[in-house]
Coordinates of C-alpha atoms in Angstrom, one line a residue:
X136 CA 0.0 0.0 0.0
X137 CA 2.1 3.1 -1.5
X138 CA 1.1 6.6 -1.7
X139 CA 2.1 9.7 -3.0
X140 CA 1.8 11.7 0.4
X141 CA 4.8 12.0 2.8
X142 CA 4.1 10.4 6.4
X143 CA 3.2 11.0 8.9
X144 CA -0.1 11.8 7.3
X145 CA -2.5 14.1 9.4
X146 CA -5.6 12.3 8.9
X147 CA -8.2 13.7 11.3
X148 CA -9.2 16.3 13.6
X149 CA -11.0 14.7 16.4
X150 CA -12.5 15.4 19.8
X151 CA -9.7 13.0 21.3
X152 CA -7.2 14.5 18.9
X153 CA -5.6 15.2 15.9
X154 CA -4.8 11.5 14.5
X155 CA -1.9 11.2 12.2
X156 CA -0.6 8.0 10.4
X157 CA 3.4 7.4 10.6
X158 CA 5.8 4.8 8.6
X159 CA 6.3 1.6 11.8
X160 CA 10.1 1.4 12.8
X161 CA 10.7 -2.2 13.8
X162 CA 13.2 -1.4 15.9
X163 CA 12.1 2.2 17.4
X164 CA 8.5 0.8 18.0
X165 CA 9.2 -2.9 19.0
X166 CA 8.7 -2.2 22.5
X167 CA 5.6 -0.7 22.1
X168 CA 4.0 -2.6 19.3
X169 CA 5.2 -5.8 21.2
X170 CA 3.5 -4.7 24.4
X171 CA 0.1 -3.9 22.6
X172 CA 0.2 -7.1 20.6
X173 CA 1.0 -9.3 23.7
X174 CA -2.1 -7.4 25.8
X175 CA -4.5 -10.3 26.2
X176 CA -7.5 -8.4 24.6
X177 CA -5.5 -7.9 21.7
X178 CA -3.5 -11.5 21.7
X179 CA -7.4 -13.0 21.8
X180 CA -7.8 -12.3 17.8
X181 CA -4.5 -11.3 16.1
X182 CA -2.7 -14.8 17.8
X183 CA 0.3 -12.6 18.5
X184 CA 1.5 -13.3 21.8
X185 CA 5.2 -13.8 20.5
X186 CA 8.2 -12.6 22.0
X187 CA 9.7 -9.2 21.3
X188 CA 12.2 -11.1 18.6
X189 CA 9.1 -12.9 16.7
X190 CA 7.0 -9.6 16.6
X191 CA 10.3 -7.9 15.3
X192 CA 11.2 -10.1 12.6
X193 CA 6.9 -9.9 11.7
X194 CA 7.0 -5.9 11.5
X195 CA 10.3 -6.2 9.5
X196 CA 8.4 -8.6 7.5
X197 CA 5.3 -5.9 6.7
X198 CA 8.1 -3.7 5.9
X199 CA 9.4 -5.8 3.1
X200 CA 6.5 -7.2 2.0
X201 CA 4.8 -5.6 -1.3
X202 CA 1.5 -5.5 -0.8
X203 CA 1.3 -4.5 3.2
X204 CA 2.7 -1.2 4.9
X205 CA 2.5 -0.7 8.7
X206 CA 1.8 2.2 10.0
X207 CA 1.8 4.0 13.8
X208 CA -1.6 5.4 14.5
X209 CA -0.8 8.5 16.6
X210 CA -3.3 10.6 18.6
X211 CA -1.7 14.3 19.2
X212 CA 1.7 12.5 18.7
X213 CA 1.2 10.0 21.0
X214 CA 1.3 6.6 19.5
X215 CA -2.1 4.6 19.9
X216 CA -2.6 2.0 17.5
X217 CA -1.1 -0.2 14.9
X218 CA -2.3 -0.5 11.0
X219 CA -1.6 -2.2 8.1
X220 CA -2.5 -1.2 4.8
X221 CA -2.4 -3.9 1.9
X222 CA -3.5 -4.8 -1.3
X223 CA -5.9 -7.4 -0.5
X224 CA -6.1 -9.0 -3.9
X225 CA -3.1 -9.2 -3.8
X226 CA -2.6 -10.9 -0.4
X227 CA -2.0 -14.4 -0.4
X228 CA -3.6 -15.7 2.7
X229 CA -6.7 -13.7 1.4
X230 CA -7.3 -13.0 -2.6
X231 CA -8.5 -16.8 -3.0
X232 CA -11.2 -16.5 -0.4
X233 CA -13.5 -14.1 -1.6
X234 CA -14.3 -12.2 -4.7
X235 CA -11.4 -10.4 -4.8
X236 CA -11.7 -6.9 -7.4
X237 CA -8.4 -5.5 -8.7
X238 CA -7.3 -3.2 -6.3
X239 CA -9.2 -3.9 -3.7
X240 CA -7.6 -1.7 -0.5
X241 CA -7.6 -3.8 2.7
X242 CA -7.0 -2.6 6.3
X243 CA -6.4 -4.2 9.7
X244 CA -6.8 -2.6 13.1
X245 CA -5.3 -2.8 16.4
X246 CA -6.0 -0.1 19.0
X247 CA -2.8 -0.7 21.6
X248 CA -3.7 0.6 24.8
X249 CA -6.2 0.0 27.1
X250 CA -7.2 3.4 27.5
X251 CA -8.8 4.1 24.2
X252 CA -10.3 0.8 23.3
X253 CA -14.3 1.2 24.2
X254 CA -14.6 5.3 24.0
X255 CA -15.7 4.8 20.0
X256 CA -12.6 6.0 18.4
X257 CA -12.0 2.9 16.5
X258 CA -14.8 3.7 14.1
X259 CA -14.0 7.3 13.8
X260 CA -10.3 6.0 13.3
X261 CA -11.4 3.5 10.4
X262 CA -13.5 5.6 8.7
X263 CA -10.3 8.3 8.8
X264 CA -8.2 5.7 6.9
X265 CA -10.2 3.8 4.7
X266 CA -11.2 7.0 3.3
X267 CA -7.8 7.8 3.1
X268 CA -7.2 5.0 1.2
X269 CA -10.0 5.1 -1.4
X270 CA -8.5 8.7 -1.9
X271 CA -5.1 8.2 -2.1
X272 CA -6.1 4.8 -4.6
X273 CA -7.7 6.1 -7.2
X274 CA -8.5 2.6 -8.8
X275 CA -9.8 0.9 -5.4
X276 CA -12.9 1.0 -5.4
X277 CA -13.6 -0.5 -1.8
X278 CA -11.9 -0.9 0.9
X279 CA -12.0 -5.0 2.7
X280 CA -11.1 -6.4 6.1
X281 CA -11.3 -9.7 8.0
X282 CA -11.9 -9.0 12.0
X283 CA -12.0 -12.8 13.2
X284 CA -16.2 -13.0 13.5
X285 CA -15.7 -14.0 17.4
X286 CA -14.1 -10.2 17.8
X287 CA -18.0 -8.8 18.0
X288 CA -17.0 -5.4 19.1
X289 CA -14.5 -5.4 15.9
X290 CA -17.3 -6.3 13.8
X291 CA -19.7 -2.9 15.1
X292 CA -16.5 -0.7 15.0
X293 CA -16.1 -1.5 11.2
X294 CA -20.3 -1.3 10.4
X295 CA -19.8 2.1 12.3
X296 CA -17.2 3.4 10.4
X297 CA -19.1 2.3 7.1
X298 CA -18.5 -1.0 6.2
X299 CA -20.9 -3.9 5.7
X300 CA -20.2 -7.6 6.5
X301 CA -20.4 -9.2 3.0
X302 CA -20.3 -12.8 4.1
X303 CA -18.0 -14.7 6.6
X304 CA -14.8 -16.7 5.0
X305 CA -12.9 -19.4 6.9
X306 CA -9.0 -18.4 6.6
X307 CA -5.9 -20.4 7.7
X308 CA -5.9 -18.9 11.5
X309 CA -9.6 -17.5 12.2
X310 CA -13.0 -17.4 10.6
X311 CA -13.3 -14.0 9.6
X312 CA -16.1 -11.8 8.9
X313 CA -15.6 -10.1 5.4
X314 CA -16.3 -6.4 5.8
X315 CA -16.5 -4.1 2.7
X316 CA -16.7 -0.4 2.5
X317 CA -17.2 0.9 -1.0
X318 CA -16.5 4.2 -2.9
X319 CA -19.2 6.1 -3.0
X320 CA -18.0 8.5 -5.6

């Protein structure tokens, strides 16, 4: 998921906050991203209770993959939650399970602290970004994401922020709920 813009990327103006998007640097945020993906709320869905050098050598991964960036969600320049912008039909563990369209943006979600999980920012949050990304993609027309279908409060949080569940797919870790948010211009 490239762009044109330079990060980080101020992407809303919220009551909580101005929210920007930064580029991930495994070894600068390791500590943090570690800590958030170890949190037992957190560990529940994305299966990423690993050790600091397993979550390391997955962010350094995103960062050489070429469909995926991760990013550093940041709330008045303090760092809050953890994204990854892909090219779903372009995703391995993903393009053969649904109805993949060329182009099609995807997004996944993790909120890091405690703190601002449950307050409704998540949906305010996606909708920031997925917009982002249908306007910053010219030819994506929609925007797709797979919150495992046990993750109920994931589920609202996406139908708040726009998207639709489309139909539920059974991928190699989860069964996921297939969300979709399309262009609407």
């Amino acid at each position: 998921m490239t762009t044109t813009q330079s990060l980080p990327i101020t992407l809303a103006d919220l009551e909580d906050g101005i929210f920007t998007l930064r580029a991930v640097d495994p070894e600068a945020d390791l500590a943090t991203v570690h800590a958030w993906m170890n949190d037992p709320q957190v560990a529940r869905f994305w299966e990423t209770a690993e050790p600091a050098e397993k979550i390391g050598e997955y962010l350094r991964g995103q960062l050489a993959s070429s469909y995926s960036t991760p990013y550093i969600g940041c709330l008045d320049g303090t760092p809050m939650s953890y994204w990854e912008l892909y090219r779903a039909d372009l995703d391995p563990l993903l393009a053969g399970r649904y109805d993949a369209v060329p182009h099609d943006a995807g997004v996944h979600l993790l909120l890091g602290p405690s703190d601002v999980r449950g307050r409704g920012l998540g949906a305010d949050l996606l909708r920031a970004v997925s917009g982002w990304q249908l306007t910053s993609l010219p030819d994506a027309q929609r925007v797709v994401a797979e919150p495992d279908v046990r993750n109920v409060r994931s589920v609202r949080v996406f139908e708040r922020a726009g998207f639709r569940k489309v139909r539920e797919l059974e991928l190699a870790d989860k069964r996921a709920a297939l969300m979709v948010r399309e262009r609407t211009a």
